[in-house]
Coordinates of C-alpha atoms in Angstrom, one line a residue:
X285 CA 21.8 75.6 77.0
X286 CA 21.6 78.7 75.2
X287 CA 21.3 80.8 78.6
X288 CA 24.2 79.3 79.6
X289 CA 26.5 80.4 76.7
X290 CA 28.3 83.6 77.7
X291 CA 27.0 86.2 75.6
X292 CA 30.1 88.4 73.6
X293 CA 28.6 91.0 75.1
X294 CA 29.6 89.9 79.0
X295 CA 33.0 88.6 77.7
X296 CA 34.1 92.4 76.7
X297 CA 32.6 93.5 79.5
X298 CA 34.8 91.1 81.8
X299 CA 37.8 91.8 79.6
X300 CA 37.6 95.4 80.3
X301 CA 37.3 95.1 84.0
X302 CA 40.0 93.1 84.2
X303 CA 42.1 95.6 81.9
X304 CA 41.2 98.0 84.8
X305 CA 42.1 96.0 87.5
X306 CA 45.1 95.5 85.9
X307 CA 45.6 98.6 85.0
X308 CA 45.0 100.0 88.7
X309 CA 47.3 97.5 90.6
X310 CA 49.8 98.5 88.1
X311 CA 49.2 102.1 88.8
X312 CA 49.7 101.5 92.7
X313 CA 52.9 99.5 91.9
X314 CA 54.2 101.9 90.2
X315 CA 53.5 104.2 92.7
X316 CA 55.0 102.3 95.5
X317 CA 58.0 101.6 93.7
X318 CA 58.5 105.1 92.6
X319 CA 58.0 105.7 96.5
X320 CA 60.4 102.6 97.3
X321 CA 63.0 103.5 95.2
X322 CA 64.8 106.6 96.7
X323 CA 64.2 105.4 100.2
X324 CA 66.0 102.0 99.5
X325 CA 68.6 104.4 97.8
X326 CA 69.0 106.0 101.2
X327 CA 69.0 103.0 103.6
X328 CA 71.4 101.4 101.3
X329 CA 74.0 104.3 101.7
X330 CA 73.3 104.6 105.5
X331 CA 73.9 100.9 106.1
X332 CA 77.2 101.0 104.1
X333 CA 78.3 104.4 106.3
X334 CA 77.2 103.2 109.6
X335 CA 79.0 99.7 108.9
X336 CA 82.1 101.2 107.7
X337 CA 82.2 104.8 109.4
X338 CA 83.5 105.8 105.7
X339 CA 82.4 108.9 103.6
X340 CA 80.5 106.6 101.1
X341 CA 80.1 107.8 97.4
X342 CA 78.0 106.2 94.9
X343 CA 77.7 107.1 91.3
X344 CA 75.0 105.3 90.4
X345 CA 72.4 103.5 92.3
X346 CA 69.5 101.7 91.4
X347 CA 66.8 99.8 92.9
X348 CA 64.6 97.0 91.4
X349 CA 61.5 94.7 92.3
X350 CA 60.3 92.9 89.5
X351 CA 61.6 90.0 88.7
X352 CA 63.1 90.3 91.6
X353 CA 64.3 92.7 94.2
X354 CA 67.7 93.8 93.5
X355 CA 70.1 96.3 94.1
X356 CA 72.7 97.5 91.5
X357 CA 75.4 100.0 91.0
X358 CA 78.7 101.5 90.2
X359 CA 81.6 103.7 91.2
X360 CA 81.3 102.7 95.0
X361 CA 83.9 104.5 97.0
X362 CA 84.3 104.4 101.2
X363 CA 86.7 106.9 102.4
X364 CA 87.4 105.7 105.9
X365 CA 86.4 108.2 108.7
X366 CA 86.0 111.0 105.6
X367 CA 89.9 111.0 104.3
X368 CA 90.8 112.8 101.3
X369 CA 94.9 112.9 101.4
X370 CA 94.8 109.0 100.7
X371 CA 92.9 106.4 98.2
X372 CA 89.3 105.8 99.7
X373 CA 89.7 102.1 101.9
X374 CA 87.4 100.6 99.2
X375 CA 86.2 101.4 95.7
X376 CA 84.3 98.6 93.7
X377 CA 83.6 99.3 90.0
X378 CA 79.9 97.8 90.1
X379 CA 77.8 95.7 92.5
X380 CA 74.6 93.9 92.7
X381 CA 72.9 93.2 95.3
X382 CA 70.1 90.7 95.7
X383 CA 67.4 90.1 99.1
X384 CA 63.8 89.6 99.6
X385 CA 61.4 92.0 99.9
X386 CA 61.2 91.4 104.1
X387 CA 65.2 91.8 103.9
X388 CA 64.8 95.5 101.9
X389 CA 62.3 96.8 104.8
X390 CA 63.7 95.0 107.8
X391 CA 66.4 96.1 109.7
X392 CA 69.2 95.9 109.7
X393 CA 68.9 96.3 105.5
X394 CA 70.0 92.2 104.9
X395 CA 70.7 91.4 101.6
X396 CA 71.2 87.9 100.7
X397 CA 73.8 87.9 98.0
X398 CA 76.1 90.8 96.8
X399 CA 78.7 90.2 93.6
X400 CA 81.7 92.6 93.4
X401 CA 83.5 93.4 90.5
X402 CA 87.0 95.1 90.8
X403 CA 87.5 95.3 94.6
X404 CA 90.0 97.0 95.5
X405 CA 91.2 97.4 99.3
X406 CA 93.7 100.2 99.0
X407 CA 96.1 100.6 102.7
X408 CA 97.6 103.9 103.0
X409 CA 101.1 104.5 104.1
X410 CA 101.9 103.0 107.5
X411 CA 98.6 101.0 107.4
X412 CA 94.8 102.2 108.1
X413 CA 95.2 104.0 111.4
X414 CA 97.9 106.5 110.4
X415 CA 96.9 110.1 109.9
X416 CA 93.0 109.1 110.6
X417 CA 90.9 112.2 110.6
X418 CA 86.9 112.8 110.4
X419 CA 85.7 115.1 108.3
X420 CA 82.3 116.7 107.2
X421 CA 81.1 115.1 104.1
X422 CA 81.3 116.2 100.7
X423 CA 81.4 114.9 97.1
X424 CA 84.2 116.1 95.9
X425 CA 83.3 115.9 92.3
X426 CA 81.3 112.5 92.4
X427 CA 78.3 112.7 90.6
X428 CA 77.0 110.0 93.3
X429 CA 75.4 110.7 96.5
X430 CA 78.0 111.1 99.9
X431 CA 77.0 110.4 103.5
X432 CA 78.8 112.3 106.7
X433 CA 80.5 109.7 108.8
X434 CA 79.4 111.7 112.0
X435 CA 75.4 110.7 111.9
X436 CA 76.9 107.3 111.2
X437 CA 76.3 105.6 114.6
X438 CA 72.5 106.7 114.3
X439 CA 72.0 104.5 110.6
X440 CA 70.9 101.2 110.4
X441 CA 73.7 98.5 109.7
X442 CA 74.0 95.8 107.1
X443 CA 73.7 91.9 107.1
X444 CA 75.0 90.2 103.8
X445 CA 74.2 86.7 103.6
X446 CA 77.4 86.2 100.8
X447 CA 79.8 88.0 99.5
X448 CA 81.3 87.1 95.8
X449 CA 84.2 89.2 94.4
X450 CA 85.9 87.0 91.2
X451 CA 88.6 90.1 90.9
X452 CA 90.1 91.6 94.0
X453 CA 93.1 93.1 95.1
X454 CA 94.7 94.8 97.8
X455 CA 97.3 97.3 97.8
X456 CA 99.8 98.5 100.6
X457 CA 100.7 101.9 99.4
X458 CA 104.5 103.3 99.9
X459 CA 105.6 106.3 102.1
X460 CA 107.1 107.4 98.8
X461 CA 104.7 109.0 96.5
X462 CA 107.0 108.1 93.5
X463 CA 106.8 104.4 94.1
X464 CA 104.0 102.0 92.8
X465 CA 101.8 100.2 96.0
X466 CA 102.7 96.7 97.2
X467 CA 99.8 94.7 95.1
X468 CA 98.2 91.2 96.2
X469 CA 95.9 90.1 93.4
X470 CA 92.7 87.6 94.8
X471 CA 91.3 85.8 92.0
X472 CA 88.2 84.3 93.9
X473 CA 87.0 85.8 97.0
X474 CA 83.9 84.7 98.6
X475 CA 82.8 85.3 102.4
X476 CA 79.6 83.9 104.2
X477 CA 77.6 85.7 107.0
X478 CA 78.8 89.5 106.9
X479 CA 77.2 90.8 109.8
X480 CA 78.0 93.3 112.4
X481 CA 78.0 91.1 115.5
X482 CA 79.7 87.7 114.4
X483 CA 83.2 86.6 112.0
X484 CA 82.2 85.6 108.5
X485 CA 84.0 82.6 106.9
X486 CA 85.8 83.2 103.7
X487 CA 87.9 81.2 101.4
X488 CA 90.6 83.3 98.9
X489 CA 93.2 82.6 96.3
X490 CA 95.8 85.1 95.6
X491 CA 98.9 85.9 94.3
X492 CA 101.6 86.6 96.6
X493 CA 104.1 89.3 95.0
X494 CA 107.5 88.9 96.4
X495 CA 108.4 85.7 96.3
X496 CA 105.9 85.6 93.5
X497 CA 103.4 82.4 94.3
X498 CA 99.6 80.9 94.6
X499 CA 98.4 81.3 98.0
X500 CA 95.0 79.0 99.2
X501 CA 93.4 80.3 102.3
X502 CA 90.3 79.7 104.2
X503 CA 89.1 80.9 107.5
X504 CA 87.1 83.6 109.5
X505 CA 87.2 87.5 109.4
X506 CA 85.5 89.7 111.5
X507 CA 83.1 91.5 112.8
X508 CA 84.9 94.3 111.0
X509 CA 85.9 97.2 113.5
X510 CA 84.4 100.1 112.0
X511 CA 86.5 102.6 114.1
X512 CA 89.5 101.0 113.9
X513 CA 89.6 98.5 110.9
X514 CA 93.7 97.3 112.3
X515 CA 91.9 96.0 114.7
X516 CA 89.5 93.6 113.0
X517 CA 89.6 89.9 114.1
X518 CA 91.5 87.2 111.4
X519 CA 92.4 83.7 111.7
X520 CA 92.8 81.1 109.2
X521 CA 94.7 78.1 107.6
X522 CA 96.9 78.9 104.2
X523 CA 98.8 76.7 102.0
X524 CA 101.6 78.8 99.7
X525 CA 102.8 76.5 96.6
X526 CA 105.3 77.0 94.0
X527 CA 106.8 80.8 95.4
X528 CA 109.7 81.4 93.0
X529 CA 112.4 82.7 95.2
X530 CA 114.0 84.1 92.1
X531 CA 111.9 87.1 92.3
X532 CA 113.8 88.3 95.5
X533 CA 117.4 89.2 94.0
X534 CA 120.1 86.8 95.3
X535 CA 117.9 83.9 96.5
X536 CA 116.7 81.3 94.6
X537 CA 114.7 77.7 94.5
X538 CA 110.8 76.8 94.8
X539 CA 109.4 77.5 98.3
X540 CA 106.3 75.4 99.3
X541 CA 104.8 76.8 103.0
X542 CA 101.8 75.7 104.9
X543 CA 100.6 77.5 108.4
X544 CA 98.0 78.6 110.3
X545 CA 97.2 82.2 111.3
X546 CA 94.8 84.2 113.8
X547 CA 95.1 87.5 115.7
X548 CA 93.9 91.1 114.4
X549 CA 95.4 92.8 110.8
X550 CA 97.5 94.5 113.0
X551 CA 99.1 91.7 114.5
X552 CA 98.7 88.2 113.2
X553 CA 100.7 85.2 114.7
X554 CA 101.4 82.9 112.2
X555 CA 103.3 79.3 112.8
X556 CA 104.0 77.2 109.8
X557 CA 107.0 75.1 108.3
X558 CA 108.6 76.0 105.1
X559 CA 110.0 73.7 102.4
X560 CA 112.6 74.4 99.7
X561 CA 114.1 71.2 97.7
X562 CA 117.0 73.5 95.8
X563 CA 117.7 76.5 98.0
X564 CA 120.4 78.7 96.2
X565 CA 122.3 81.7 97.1
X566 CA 123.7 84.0 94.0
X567 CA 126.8 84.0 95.1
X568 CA 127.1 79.8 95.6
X569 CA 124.9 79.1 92.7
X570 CA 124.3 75.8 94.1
X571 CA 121.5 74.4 95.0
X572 CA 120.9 72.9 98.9
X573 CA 117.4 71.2 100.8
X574 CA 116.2 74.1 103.2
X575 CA 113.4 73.1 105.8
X576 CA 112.2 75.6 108.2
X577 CA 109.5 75.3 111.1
X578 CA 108.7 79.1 111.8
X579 CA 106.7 81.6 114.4
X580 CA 106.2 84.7 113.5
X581 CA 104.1 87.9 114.1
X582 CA 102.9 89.6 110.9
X583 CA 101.1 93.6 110.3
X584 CA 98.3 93.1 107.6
X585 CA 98.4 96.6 107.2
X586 CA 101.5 97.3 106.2
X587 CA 103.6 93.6 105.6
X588 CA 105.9 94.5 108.3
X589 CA 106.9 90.9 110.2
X590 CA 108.7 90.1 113.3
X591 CA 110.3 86.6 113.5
X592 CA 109.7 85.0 116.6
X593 CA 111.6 81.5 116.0
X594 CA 112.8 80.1 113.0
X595 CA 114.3 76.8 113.5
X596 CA 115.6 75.5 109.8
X597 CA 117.7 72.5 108.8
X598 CA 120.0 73.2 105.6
X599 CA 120.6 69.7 104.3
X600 CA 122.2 68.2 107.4
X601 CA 122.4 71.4 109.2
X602 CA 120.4 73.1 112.0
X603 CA 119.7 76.7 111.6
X604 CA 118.2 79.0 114.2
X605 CA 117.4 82.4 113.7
X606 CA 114.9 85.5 115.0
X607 CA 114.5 89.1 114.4
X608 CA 112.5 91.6 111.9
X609 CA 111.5 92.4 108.5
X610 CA 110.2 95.5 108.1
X611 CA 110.1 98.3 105.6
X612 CA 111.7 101.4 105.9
X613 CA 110.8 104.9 104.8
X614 CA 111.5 106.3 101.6
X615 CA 114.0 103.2 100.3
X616 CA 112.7 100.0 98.1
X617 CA 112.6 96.5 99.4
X618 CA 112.5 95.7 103.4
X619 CA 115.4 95.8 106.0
X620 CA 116.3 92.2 107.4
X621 CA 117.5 92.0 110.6
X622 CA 117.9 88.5 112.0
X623 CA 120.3 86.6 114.9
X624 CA 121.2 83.3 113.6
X625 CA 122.9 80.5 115.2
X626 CA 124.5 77.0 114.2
X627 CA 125.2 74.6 116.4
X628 CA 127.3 72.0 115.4
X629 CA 126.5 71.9 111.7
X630 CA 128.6 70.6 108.7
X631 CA 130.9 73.2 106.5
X632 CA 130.3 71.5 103.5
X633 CA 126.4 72.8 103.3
X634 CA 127.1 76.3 104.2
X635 CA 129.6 76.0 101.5
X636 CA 127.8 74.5 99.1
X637 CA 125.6 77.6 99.8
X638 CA 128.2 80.4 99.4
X639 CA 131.2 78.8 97.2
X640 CA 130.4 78.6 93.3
X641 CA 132.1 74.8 92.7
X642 CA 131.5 71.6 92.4
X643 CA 133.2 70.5 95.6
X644 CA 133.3 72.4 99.0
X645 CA 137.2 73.0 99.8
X646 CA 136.7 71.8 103.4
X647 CA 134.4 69.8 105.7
X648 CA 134.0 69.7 109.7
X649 CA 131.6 70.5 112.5
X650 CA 131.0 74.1 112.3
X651 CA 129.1 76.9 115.0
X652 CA 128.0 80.4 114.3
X653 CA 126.6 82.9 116.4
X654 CA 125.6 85.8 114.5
X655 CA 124.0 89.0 113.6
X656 CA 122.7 89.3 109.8
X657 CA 121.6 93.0 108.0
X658 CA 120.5 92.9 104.9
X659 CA 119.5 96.8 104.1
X660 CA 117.2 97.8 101.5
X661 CA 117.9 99.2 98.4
X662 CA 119.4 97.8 95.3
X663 CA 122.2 95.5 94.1
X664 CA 122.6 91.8 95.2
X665 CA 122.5 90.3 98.3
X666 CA 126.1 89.8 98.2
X667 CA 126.7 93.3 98.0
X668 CA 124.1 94.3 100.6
X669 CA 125.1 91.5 103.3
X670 CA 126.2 92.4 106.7
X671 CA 127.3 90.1 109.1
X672 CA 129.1 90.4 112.7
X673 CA 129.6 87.2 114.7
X674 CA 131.8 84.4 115.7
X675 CA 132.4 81.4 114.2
X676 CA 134.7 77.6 115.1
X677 CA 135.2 75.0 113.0
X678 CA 136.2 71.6 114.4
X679 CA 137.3 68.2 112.7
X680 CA 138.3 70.2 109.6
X681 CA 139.4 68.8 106.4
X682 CA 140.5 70.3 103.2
X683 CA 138.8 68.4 100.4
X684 CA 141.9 69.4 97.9
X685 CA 144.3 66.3 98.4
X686 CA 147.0 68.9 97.6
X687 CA 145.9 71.2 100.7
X688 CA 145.2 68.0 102.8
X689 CA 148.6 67.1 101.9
X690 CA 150.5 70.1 103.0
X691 CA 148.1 70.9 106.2
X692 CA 149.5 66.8 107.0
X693 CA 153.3 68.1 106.7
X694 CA 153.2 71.2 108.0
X695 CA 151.7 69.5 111.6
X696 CA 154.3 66.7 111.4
X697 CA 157.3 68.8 111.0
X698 CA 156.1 71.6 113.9
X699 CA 156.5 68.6 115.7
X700 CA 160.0 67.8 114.3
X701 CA 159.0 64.4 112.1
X702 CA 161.4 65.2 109.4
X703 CA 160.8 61.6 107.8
X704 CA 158.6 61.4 104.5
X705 CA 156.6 58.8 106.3
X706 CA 152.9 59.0 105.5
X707 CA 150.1 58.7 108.2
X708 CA 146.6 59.8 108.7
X709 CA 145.6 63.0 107.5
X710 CA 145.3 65.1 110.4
X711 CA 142.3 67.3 111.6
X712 CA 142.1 71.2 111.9
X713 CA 140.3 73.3 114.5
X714 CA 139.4 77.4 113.5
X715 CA 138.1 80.0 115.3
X716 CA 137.3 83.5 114.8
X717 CA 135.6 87.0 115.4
X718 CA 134.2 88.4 111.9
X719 CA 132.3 91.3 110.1
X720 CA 130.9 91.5 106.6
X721 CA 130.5 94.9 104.7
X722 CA 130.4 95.7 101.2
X723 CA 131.0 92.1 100.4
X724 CA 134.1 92.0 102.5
X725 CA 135.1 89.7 105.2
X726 CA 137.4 90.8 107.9
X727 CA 138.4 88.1 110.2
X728 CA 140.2 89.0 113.4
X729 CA 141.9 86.1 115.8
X730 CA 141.7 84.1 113.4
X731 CA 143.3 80.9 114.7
X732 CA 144.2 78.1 112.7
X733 CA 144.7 74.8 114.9
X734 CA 146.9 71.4 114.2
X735 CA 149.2 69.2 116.0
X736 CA 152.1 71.0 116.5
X737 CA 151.4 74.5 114.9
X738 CA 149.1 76.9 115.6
X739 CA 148.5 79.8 112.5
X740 CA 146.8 83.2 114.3
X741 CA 146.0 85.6 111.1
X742 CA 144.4 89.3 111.1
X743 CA 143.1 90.0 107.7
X744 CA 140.1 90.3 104.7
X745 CA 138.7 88.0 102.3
X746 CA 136.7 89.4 99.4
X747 CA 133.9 87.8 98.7
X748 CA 133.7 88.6 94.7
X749 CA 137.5 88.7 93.8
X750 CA 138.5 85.8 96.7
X751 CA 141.6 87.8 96.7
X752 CA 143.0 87.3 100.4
X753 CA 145.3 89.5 102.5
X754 CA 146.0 88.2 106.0
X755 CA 148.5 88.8 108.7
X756 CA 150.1 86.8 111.4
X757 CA 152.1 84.0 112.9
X758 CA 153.0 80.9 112.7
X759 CA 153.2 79.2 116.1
X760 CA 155.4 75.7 115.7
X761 CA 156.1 73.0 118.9
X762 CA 159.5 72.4 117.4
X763 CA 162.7 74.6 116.7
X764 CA 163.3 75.6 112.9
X765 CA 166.3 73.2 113.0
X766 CA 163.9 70.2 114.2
X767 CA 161.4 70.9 111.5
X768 CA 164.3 70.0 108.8
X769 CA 167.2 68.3 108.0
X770 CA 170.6 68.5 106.2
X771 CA 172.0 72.3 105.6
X772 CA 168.6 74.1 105.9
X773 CA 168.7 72.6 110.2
X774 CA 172.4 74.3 110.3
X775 CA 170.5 77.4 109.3
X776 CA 167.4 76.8 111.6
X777 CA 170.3 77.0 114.5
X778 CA 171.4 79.8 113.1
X779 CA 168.9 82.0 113.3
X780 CA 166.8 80.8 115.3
X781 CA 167.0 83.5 117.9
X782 CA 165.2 85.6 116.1
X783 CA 162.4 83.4 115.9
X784 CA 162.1 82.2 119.3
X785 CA 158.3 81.3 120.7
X786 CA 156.5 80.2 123.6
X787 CA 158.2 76.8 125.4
X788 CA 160.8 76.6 123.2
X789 CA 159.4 76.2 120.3
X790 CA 159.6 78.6 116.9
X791 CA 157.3 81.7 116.1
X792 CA 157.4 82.7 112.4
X793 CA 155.4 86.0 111.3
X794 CA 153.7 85.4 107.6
X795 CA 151.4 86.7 105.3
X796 CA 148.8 85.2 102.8
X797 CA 148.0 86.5 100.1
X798 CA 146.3 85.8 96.1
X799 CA 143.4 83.8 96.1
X800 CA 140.9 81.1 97.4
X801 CA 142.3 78.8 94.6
X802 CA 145.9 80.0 94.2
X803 CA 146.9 81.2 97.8
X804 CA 150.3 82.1 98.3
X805 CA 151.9 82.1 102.1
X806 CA 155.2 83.2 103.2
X807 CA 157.2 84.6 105.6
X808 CA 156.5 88.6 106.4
X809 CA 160.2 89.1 106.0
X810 CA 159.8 92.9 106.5
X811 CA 158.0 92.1 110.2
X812 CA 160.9 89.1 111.1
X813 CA 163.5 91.9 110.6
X814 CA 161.8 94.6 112.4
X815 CA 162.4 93.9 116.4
X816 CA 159.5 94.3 118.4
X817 CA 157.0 93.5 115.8

């Protein structure tokens, strides 16, 4: 028993040789590592250049085994194809990489998990193929190491099982130096299977500036065209909740869209439908339902959209409509160009739209055909509105009993029913040619339709004022001393020569003038006494 008893003796001795074994194997690690280090340092900046073709600075780097192998740094910066008059295409303030030890050695360098804090994708003016230009590599100042984007083809790529950035952003940056970028904030980014030969799947939320709201996406992106990042692969599905449209001066309401999208940055066709319970112009200030079903083609790079077809019912009203909104050089805000159309819609929602009060003053079946600017720049809508189109309104009725009233008279004494006998209120037809500028409306054959008068104006109508001005005639069926009674026909005989019309009947020139709520109409006596005019 007491041979078998480990002496102290053999114990230290055993204690000490494993203190060397120890001390050897940690030696070699160390040694290996030391090796490791700069040679992961390398493969990680070649894998980042050859899988974005980007000047790639780093300002620190470091590379560890134990616990685990990870990669960590900060001040990453890719300058796409070496560019130095714009922002680098990418900066993150710090990243971490994680991967297994088979992942660090293999290639491509695969990396199982990378976490990103403060990406931001930065699009120069005009988007990320404008002014593209290789150049030799240099630091230019960075303290980090820089890669040429000419042996870039040669390097290894880069596999990253998942991506995780919790604060994102991408800015579109303005032609104009003096103005700030277009900014989309992403509060939670992550993407899955970031590889150089397949799309990785991705799920976002981010802000949407203008109209400010929450947009939800999820989809696929990729593989990311290193030469051409326009024209990297997207498609998706989104869901845009709670968009205040008072951010975009002179609209208002709560806009709620949900769509589908796919094509490359450049060019992504996106179909959706739009929803707005209390749509509101400035100028109305009432609220109406707007539904829309849209097509559209969108630039990622730069926000620029072209509307394919927009088919939209205002309340009761369908609205169609296609063109562009794009930004222009060197001005704030986007130019709107559209051609809408209504076909046989009511007057009392487009009023309700335009006309601050509580009742529209007319109703009937109204059509537009239309062309609609609305330039960039500041100032309201109203101010900034130009339109140039047709429009006819059938069935019309003034909701004013007052104007009803008087519309009902005039009609039955153009047709020489001088009685004070009531009937139905009768129905008026409009048409006219009109332009918009400077929040002016110039109408131009005008033509203002009942049974037994016709009223043909040439005038303006401002839209902040309402103050009208308006020449024209007054077509009746009947002679002047048919549309009265008593002294006033003996008159109508009298002179009606000078007001003679078409058939027999009477042609009266007048004016109108004041405003929407007080009009005043007369006779142009100046015009009636001038012959020829």
């Amino acid at each position: 028993a007491d041979d078998a008893a480990p002496s102290p003796r053999r114990s230290r001795t055993g204690l000490v040789v494993l203190g060397l074994l120890l001390a050897i194997c940690g030696v070699t690690m160390l040694s290996v590592i030391t090796r490791l280090t700069p040679h992961l340092r390398d493969r990680v900046l070649q894998a980042l250049n050859g899988r974005f073709h980007s000047q790639v600075q780093i300002e620190t780097l470091q590379v560890g085994i134990f616990p685990t192998p990870e990669i960590t740094g900060t001040g990453l910066a890719l300058r796409h194809k070496g560019r130095t008059d714009v922002e680098p295409l990418i900066t993150v303030r710090s990243f971490a990489g994680r991967a297994g030890l088979a992942g660090l050695i293999a290639t491509p360098l695969s990396l199982s998990s990378v976490d990103l804090d403060a990406l931001t994708i930065h699009v120069p003016p005009g988007g990320v193929r404008m002014g593209e230009r290789t150049t030799p590599a240099a630091r230019d100042g960075s303290d980090g190491p820089a890669v040429s984007a000419r042996s870039s083809s040669r390097l290894p790529s880069l596999v990253i099982g998942r991506i995780t950035a919790r604060q994102a952003r991408v800015e579109i940056a303005s032609r104009d130096a003096r103005k700030l970028p277009r900014r989309f904030d992403i509060h939670d980014l992550v993407m899955n299977g970031f590889r150089p030969d397949a799309p990785a799947s991705f799920t976002a939320s981010l802000t949407n500036p203008m109209p400010r709201g929450d947009i939800e996406t999820t989809g696929e992106f990729g593989p990311w065209q290193a030469e051409d990042p326009a024209q990297t692969a997207i498609r998706g599905r989104f869901a845009f909740r709670n968009a205040n449209l008072d951010s975009i001066k002179g609209l208002g309401g709560i806009l709620t869209s949900l769509g589908e999208y796919s094509g490359v940055l450049e060019r992504i066709a996106v179909t959706g439908e739009t929803d707005t319970p209390a749509f509101q112009l400035d100028s109305g200030r009432r609220s109406v339902p707007l539904k829309t079903r849209f097509r559209a083609v969108v630039d990622g790079t730069n926000g620029n959209t072209v509307l394919e077809s927009v088919e939209g019912t205002l309340a009761e009203t369908p609205i169609r409509a296609r063109g562009a909104i794009l930004r222009e050089e060197g001005v704030k805000g986007r130019r709107i160009a559209l051609d809408v159309s209504i076909d046989g819609g009511r007057m009392e929602d487009v009023l309700r739209l335009a006309v601050d009060s509580a009742q529209p003053p007319l109703t009937g079946r109204v059509s537009v055909a239309s062309k609609v600017l609305v330039p960039p720049g500041e100032g309201k809508v109203i101010d900034r509105l130009q339109l140039d189109g047709r429009f006819s309104l059938a069935e019309a009725r003034f909701t004013s009993y007052d104007v009803q009233k008087k519309i009902t008279m005039l009609s039955r004494r153009a047709r020489g029913e001088t009685d004070d006998v009531g009937g139905a209120s009768v129905v008026s037809n409009l048409h006219s040619s009109f332009v918009l500028r400077d929040g002016v409306l110039r109408l131009s054959g005008l033509s203002f339709a009942v049974p037994g008068a016709v009223v043909r104006l040439d005038g303006t109508y401002a839209l902040r004022s309402q103050a009208m001005d308006f020449k024209g005639d007054l077509l009746l069926e009947a002679t002047l001393a048919e549309t009265t009674t008593g002294a006033k026909a003996v008159l109508g005989k009298i002179f009606q020569p000078l007001f003679r019309g078409p058939k027999g009947g009477s042609k009266l020139p007048i004016k109108v003038s004041g405003t929407r709520d007080k009009p005043e109409i007369g006779l142009d006596v100046k015009r009636a006494l001038t012959p020829g005019d």
